[in-house]
Coordinates of C-alpha atoms and ligand atoms in Angstrom, one line a residue:
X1 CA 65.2 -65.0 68.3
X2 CA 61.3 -65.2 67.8
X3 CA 60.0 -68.4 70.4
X4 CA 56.6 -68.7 70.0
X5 CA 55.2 -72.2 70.9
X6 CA 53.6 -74.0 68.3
X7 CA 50.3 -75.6 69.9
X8 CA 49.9 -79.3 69.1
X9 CA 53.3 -80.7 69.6
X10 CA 53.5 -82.7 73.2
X11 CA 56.5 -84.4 73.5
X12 CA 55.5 -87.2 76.0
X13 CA 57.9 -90.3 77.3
X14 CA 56.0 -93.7 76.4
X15 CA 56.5 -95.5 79.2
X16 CA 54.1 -99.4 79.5
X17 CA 52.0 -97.6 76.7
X18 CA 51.2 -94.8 78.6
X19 CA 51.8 -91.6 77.1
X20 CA 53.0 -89.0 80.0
X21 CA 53.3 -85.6 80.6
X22 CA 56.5 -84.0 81.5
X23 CA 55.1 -83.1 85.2
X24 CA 57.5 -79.8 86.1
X25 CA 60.3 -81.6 84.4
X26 CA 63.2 -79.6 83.1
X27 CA 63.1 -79.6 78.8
X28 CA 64.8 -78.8 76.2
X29 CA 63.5 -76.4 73.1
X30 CA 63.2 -77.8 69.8
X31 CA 63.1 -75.2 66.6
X32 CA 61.9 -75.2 63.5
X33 CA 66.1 -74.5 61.4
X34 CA 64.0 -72.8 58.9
X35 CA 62.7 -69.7 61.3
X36 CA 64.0 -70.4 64.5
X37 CA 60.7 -70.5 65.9
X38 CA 60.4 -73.0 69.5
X39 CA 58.3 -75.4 68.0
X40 CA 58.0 -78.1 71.3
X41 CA 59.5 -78.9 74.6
X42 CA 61.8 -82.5 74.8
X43 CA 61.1 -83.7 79.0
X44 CA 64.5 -83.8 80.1
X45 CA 64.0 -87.3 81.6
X46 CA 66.0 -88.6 85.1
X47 CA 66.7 -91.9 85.7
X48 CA 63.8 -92.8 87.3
X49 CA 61.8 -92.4 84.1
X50 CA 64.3 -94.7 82.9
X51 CA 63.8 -97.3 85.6
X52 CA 60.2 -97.2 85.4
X53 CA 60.2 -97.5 81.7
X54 CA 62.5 -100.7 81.9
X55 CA 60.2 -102.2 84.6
X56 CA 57.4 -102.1 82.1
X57 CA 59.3 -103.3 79.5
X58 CA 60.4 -106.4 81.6
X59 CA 56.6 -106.9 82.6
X60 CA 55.9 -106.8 78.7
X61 CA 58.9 -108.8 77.1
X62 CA 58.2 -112.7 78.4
X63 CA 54.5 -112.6 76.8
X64 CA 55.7 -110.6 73.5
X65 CA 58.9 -113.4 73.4
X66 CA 56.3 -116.1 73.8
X67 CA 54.4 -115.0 70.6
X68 CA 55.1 -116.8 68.2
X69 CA 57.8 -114.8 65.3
X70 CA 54.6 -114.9 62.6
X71 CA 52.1 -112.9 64.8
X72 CA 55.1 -110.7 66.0
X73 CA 55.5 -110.0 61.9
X74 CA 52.0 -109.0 61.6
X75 CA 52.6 -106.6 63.7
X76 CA 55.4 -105.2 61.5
X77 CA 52.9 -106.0 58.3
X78 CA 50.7 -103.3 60.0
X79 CA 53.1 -101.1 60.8
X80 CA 54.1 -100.7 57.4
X81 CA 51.3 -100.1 55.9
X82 CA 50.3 -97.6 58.7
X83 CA 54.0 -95.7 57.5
X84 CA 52.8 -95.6 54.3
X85 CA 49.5 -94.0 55.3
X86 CA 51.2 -91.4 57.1
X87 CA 54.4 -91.4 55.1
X88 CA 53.8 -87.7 53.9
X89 CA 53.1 -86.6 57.5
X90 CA 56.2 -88.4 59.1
X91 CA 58.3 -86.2 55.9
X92 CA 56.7 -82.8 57.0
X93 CA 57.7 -83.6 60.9
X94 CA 61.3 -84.7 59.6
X95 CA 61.5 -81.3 57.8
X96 CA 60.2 -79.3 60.7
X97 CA 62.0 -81.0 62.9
X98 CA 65.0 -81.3 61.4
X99 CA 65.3 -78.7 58.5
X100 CA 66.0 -80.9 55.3
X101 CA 64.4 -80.8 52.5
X102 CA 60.6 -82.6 51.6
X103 CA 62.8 -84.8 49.2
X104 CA 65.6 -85.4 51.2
X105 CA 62.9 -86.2 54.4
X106 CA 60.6 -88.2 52.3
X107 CA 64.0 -90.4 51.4
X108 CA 64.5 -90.8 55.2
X109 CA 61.0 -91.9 55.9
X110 CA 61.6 -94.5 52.9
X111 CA 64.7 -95.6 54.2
X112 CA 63.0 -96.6 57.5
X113 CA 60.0 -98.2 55.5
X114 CA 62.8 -100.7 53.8
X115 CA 64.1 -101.5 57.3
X116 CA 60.1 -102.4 58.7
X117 CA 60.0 -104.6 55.6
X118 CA 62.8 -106.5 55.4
X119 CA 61.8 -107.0 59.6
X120 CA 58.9 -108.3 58.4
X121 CA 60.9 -111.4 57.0
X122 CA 61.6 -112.1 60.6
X123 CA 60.9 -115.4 60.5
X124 CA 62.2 -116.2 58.1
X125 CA 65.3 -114.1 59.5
X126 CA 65.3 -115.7 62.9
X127 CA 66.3 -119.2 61.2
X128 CA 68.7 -121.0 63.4
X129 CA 70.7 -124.1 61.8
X130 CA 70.8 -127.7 61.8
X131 CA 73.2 -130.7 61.1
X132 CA 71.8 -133.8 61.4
X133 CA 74.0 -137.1 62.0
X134 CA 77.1 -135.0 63.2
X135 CA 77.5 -138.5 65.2
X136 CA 75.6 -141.5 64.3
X137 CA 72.1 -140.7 65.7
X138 CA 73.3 -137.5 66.9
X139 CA 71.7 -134.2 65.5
X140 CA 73.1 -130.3 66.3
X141 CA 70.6 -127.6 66.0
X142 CA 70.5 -123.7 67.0
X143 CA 67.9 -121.7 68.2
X144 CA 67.9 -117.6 67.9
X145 CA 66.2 -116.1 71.0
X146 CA 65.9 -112.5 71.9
X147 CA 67.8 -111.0 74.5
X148 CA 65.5 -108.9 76.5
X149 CA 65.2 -105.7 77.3
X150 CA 67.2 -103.1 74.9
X151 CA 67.5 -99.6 73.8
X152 CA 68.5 -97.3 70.9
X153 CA 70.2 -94.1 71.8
X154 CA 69.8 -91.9 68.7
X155 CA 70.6 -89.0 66.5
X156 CA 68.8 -85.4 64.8
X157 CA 69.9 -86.0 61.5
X158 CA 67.7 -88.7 60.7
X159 CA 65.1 -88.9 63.3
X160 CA 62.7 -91.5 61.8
X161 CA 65.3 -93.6 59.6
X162 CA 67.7 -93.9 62.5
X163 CA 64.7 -95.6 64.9
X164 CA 64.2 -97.6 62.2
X165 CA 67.2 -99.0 61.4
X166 CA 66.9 -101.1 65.6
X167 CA 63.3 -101.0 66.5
X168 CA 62.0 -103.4 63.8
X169 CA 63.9 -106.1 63.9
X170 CA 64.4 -105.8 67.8
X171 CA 60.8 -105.7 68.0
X172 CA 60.2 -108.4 66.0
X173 CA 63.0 -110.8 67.0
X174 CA 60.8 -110.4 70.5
X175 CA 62.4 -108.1 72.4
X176 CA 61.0 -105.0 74.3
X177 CA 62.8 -101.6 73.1
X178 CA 63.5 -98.8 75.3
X179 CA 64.1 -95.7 72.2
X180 CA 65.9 -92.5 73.5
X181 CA 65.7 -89.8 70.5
X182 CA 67.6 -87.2 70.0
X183 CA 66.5 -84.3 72.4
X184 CA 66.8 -81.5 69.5
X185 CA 64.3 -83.8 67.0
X186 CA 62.0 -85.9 68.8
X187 CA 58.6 -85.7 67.0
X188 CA 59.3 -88.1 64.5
X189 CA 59.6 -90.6 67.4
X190 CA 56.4 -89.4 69.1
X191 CA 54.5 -90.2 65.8
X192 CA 56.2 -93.7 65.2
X193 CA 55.4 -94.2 68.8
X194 CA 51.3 -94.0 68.1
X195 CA 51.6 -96.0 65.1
X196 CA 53.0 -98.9 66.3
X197 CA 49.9 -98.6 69.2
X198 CA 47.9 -98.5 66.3
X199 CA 49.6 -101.9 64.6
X200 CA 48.4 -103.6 68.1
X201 CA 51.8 -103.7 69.5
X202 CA 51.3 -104.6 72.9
X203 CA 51.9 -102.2 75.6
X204 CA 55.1 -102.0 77.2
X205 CA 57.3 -103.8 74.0
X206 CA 57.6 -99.7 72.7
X207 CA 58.7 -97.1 74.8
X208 CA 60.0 -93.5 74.6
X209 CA 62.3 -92.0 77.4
X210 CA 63.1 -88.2 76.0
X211 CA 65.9 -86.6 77.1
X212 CA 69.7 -85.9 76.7
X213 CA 72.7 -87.2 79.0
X214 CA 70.9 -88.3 82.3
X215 CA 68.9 -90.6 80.2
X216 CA 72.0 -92.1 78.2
X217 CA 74.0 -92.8 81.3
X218 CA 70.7 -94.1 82.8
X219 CA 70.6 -97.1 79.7
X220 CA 74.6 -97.7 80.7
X221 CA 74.2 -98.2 84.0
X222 CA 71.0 -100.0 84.3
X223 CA 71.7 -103.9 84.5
X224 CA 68.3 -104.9 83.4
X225 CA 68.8 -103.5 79.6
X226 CA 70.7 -106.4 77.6
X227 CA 71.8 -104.3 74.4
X228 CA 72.0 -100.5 73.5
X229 CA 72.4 -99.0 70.6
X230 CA 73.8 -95.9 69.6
X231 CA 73.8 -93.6 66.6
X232 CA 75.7 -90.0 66.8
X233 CA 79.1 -88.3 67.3
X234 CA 82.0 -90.1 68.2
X235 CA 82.7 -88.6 71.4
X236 CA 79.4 -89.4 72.7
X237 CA 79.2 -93.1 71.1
X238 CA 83.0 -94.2 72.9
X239 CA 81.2 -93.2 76.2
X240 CA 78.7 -95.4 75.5
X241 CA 80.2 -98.1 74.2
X242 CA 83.0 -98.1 77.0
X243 CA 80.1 -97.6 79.5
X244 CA 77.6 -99.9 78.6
X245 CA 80.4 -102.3 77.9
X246 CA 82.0 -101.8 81.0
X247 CA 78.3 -102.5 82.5
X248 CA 77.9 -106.2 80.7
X249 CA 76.0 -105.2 78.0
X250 CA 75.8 -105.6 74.6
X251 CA 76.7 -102.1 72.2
X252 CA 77.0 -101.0 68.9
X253 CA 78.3 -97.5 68.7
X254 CA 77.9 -96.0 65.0
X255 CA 79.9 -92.9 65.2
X256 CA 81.3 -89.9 62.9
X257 CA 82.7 -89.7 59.5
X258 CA 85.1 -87.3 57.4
X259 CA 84.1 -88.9 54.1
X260 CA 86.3 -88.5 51.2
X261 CA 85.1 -88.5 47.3
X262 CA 88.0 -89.1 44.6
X263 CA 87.8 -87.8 41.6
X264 CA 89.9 -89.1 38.9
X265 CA 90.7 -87.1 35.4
X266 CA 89.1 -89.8 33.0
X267 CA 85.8 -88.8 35.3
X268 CA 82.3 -87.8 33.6
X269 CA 82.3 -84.2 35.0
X270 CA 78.8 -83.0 34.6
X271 CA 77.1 -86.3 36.1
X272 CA 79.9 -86.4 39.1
X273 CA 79.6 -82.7 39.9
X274 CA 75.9 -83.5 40.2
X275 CA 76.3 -86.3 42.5
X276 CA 79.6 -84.3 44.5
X277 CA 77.0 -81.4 44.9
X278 CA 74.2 -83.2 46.5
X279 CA 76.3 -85.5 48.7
X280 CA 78.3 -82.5 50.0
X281 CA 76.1 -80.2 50.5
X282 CA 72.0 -82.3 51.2
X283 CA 70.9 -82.1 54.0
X284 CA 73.2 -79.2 54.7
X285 CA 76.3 -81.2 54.8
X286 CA 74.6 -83.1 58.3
X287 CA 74.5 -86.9 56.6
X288 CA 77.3 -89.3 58.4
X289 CA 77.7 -90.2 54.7
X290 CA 77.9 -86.8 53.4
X291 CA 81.1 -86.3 50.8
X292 CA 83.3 -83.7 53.2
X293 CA 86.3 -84.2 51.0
X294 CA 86.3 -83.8 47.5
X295 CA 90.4 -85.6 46.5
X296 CA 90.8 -84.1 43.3
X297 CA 93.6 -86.5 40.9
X298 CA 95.8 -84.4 38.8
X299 CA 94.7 -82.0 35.9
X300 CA 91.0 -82.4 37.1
X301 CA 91.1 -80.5 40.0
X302 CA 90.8 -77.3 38.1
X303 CA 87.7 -77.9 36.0
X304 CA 86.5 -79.8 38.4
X305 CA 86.5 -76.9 41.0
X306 CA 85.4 -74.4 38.6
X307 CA 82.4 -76.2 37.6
X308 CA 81.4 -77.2 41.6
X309 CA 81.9 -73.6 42.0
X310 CA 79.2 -72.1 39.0
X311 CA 76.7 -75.0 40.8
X312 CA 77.1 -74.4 44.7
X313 CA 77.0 -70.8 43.6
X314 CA 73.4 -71.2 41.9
X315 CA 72.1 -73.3 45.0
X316 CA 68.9 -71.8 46.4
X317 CA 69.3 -71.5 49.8
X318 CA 65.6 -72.4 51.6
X319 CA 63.6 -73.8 53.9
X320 CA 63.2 -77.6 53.4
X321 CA 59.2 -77.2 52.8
X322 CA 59.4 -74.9 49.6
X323 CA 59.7 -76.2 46.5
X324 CA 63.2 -76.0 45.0
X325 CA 65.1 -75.5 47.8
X326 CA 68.6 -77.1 47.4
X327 CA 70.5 -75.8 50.5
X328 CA 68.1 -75.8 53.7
X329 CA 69.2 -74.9 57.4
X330 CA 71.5 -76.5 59.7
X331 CA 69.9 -77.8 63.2
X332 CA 71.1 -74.7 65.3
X333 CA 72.3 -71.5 65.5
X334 CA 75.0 -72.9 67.7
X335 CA 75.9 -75.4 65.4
X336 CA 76.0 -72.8 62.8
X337 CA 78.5 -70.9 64.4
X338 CA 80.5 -74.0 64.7
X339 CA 80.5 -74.7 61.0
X340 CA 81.4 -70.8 60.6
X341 CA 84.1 -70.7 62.9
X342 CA 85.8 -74.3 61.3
X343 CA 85.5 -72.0 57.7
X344 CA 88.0 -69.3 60.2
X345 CA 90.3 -72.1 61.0
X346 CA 90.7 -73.6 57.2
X347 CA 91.4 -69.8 56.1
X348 CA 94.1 -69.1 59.0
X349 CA 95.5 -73.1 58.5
X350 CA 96.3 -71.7 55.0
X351 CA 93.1 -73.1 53.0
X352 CA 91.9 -71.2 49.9
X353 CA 88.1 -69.6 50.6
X354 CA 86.8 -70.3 47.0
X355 CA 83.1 -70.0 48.1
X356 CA 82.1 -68.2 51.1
X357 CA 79.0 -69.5 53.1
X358 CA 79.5 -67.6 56.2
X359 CA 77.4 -64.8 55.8
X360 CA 73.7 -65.8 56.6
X361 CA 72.2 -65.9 53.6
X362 CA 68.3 -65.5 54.9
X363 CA 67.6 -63.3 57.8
X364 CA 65.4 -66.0 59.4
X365 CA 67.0 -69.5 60.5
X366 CA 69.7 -71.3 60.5
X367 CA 71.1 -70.8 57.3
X368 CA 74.7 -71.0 56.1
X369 CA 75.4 -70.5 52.2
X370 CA 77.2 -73.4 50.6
X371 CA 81.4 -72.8 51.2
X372 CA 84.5 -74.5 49.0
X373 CA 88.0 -74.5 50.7
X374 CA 90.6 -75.2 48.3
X375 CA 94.0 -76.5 48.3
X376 CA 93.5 -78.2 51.9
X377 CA 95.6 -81.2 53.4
X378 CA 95.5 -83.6 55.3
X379 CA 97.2 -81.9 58.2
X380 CA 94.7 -79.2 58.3
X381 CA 91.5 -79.4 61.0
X382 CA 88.9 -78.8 57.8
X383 CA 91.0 -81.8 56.3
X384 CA 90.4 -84.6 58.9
X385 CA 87.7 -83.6 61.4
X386 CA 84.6 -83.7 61.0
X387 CA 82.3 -80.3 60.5
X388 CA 79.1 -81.7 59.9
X389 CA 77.9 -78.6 57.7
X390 CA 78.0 -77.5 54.0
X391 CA 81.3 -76.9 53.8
X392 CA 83.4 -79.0 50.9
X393 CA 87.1 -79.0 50.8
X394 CA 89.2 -79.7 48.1
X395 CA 92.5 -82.0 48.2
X396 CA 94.6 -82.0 45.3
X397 CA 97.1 -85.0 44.8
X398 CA 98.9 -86.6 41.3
X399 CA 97.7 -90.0 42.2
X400 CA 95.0 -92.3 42.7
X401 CA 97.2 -94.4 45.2
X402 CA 98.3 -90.7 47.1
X403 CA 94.2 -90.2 46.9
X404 CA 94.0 -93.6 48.7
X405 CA 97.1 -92.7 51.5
X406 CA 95.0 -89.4 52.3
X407 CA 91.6 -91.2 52.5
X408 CA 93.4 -93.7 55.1
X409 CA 95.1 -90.8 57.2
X410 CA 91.7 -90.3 58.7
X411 CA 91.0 -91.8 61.7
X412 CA 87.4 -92.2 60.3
X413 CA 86.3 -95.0 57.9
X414 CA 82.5 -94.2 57.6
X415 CA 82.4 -93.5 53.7
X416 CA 84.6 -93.4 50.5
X417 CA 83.3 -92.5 46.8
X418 CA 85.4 -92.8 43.8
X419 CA 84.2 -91.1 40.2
X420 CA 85.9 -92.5 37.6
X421 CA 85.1 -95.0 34.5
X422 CA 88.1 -97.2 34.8
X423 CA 87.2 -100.1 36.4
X424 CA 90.8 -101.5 37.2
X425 CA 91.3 -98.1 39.0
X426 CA 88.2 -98.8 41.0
X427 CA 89.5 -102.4 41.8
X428 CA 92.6 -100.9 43.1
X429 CA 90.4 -98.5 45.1
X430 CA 87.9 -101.1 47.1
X431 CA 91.5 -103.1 47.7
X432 CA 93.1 -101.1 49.5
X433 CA 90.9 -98.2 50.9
X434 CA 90.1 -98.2 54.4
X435 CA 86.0 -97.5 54.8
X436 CA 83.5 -99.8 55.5
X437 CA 80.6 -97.8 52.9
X438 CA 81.9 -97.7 49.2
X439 CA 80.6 -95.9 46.3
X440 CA 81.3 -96.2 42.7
X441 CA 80.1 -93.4 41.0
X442 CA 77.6 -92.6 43.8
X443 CA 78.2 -89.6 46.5
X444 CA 76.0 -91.4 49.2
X445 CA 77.0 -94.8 49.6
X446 CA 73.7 -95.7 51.7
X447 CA 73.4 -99.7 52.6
X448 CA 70.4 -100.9 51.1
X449 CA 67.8 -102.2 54.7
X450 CA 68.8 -106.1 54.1
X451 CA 73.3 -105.2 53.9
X452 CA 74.8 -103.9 57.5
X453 CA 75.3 -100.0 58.2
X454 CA 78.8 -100.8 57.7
X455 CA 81.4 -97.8 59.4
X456 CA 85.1 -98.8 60.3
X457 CA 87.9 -97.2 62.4
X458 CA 86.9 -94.8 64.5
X459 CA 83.3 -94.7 62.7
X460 CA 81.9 -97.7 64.5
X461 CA 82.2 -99.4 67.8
X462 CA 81.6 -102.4 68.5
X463 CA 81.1 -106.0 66.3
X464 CA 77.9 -106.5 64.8
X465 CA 76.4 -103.1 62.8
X466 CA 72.8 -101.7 62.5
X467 CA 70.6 -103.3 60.1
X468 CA 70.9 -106.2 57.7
X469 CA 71.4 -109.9 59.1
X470 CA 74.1 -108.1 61.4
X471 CA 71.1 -106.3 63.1
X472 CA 69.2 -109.9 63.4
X473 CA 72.6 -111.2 65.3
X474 CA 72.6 -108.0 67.5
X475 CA 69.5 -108.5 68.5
X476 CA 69.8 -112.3 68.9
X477 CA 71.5 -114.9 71.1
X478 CA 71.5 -118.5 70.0
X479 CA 70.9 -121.8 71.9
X480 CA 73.0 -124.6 70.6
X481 CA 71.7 -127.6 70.8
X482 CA 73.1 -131.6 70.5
X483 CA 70.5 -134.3 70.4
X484 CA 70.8 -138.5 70.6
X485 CA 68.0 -140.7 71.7
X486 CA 69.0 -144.1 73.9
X487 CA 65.3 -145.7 72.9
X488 CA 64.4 -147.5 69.7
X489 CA 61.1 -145.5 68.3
X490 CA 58.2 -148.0 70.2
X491 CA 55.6 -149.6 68.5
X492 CA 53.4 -146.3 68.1
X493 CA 55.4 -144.7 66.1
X494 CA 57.1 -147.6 64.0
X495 CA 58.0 -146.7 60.5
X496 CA 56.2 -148.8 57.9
X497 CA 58.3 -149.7 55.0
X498 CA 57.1 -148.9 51.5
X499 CA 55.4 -151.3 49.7
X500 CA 57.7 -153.8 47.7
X501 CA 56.1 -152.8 44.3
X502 CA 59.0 -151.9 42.5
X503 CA 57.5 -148.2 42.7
Ligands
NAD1 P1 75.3 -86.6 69.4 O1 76.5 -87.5 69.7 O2 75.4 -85.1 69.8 O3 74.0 -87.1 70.0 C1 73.6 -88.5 69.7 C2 72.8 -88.9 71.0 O4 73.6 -88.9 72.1 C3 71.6 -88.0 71.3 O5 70.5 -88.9 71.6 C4 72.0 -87.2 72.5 O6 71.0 -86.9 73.4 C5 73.0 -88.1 73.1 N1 74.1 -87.3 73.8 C6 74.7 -86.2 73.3 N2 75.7 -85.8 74.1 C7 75.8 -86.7 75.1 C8 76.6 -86.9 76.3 N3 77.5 -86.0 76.5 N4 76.4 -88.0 77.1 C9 75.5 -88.9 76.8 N5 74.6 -88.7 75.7 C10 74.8 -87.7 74.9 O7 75.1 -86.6 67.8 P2 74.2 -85.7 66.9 O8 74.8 -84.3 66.9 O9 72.8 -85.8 67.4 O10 74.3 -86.4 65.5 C11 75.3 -86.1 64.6 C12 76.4 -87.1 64.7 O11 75.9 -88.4 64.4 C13 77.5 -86.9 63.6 O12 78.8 -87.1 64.2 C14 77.2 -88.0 62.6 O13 78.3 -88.4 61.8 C15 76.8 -89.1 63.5 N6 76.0 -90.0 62.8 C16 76.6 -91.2 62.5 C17 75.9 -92.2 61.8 C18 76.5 -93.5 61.4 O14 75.8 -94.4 60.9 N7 77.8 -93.7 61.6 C19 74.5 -91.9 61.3 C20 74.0 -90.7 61.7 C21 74.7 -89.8 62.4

């Protein structure tokens, strides 16, 4: 593998808005998926980064608490525009970074936009309640206060929306934000790092610790962070939500998904093969909402298959900067030998290899080519973990309620799509299915900024999800208060009564 170091990439910890070098720190390569190329170094922080970065955070969080929710919101104001400004360059570091495609990137960068807008309501959002006269002369009133110092433990396959789903409205509810990227993507975070320091965020409210495990367990243990959150696999996020938990803090854990998409005969098959194509198969298959398991209802499964077949087969595989490039890289070549070797297990497990991905389509890169297994079930790996690659399989049942039953054998409940026009059927569906992300005639079922990041079952842990006015709450503790006075109002402040004039 070619590693040639691209100059112009530092990855740097922010740390009381100081940007520092790595000084003889260990680090960890980050490619380019599209050549394989080393395009940076991630500082493979220790705990003492950590420490120092929450020290500055604490110095910085009682004056940024203090100012007042408007000014904080101007902030955000400014940092949106600044995203806009810069939107196309934050896309061509997602792709470079990441491997997806310009559209698929420019999405993400979007997608984070919405959440820095909908913060920008924040006072509005931080509204506490009132009832007046619970008692006679007795009102009850709550306050929303931020808790502190917190952090956000996150992802590759979205590194600029998944910073963006906390930071904004952590920010702007007042606290100070401690972000830990993911170590295989963090120039997105470098980038949204100098931006907000261009908004006039004061130093010390935003700061970047790079790294991988020593810096997660460094967030769990230390007691002055109030709230992590934590974006990734499921593994990692029940380690941190039993650790930080078990250390008094606050978590939300958003974790991994094995998504299924039913398809019932009555569908419209050109528009749903579309939508079963790019949810399967964008961004390589490495979405948490990405369709993994296409349930195929009686006499459809056939056509249906057939005609996902003649489209994944025309996909061009490509890097994620050329134009018309449907199927770009995975993240790396370890990963891609993952994916491979779960397309081995679906084969020996008794799966049907309808479209064969394995071989490296490109010589440079990452690349997989897109792969249907047929005729999988539930009892199979392919069928119920999660492969995080472009690799579909089919389930074929007789009914929508069996659809349902093999949807709910998962221990994941990220996701669910159903393609159909019959709108009783789709009733029945959002009854009984167990996921917290529907979508009716839509492959991604992505939460619009202002409605919670919703994941169930083993695709979420903890109580209150990213974004939304669940995301306000997280970041949030209330003061309730209950008020009488003993005194009459005095003289100063008497109440005049309204003129008798009839008016
Ligand atoms: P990951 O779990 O490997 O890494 C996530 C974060 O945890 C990174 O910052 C990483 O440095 C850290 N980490 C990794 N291993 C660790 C360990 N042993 N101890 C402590 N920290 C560790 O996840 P990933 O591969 O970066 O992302 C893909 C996963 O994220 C998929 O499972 C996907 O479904 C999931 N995901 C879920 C959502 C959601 O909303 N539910 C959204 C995006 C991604």
């Amino acid at each position: 593998m070619q590693e040639t170091r691209q100059k112009g990439r530092e990855v740097k910890n922010l740390i009381g808005g100081r940007w520092e070098e790595g000084n003889g720190r260990a680090t960890e390569p980050v490619y380019d998926p599209a050549t394989g190329e080393v395009v940076a170094e991630t500082p493979l922080s220790t705990a003492e980064d950590l420490n120092r970065a929450v020290e500055k955070a604490d110095e910085a969080f009682p004056r940024w608490a203090a100012t007042p929710v408007v000014e904080r919101a101007r902030v955000l104001f400014r940092f949106k525009m600044l995203l806009e400004e810069h939107s196309e360059e934050l896309r061509d570091l997602v792709t470079l970074e990441n491997g997806k495609d310009f559209k698929d990137a420019a999405g993400e960068v979007r997608r984070g936009i919405e959440v820095v807008e909908f913060a920008c309501g924040m006072p509005t959002l931080m509204m506490g309640e009132t009832v007046r006269d619970v008692a006679r002369g007795v009102d009850n009133a709550s306050y929303r206060y931020p808790l502190g110092v917190v952090a956000a433990i996150t992802p590759f396959n979205f590194p600029c929306m998944v910073p963006l789903w906390t930071l904004p409205v952590a920010i702007g509810a007042g606290n100070a934000y401690i972000l830990k990227p993911s170590e295989r993507t963090p120039l997105s975070a470098v980038r949204l790092g100098e931006l907000l320091q261009e908004a006039g965020l004061p130093d010390g409210v935003f700061n970047i610790v790079n790294g991988a495990r020593e810096a997660v367990d460094a967030i769990l243990e230390h007691p002055g962070i109030k709230a992590v959150s934590f974006v990734g696999s499921k593994p990692v996020a029940e380690h941190v939500y039993k650790g930080g938990t078990a250390h008094g803090k606050r978590v939300q854990a958003l974790a991994g998904a094995k998504n299924s998409m039913i398809v019932l005969p009555d569908v419209v098959l050109d528009k749903a093969v579309d939508n079963i194509i790019a949810s399967a198969y964008g961004n390589a298959g490495e979405r948490c909402l990405a369709g993994s398991v296409l349930v195929a209802v009686g006499e459809i499964a056939d056509p249906l298959v057939a005609a996902l077949k003649e489209k994944a087969v025309a996909m061009k595989v490509g890097p994620g900067k050329e134009e018309g490039s449907e199927l770009t890289p995975v993240i790396r070549d370890s990963h891609r030998e993952k994916v491979r070797q779960y397309v081995d297990v679906g084969e020996e497990e008794g799966a049907e290899v309808v479209l064969d991905g394995r071989e490296p389509p490109l010589e440079e890169g990452f690349f997989m080519g897109p792969t249907i297994l047929d005729h999988v079930t539930g009892e199979m790996r392919v069928g119920r973990e999660e492969i995080f690659g472009p690799v579909l399989s089919v389930v074929r049942v007789d009914s929508l309620d069996e659809a349902i039953e093999f949807n709910n054998g998962s221990p994941f409940g990220n996701a669910c799509s159903i393609f159909t026009e019959n709108g009783a059927a789709v009733r029945h569906w959002r009854e009984n299915v167990e996921a917290g992300m529907l979508g009716v005639n839509v492959g991604v079922a992505a939460p619009m900024a202002f409605f919670p990041f919703n994941g169930i079952k083993d695709s979420f842990f903890g109580d209150l999800h990213a974004t939304g006015k669940d995301g306000v709450r997280f970041f949030t503790e209330n003061k309730v208060e209950i008020t009488r006075w003993f005194s009459e109002p005095g003289p100063s402040s008497a109440v005049k009564r309204p003129v008798e004039d009839g008016g």
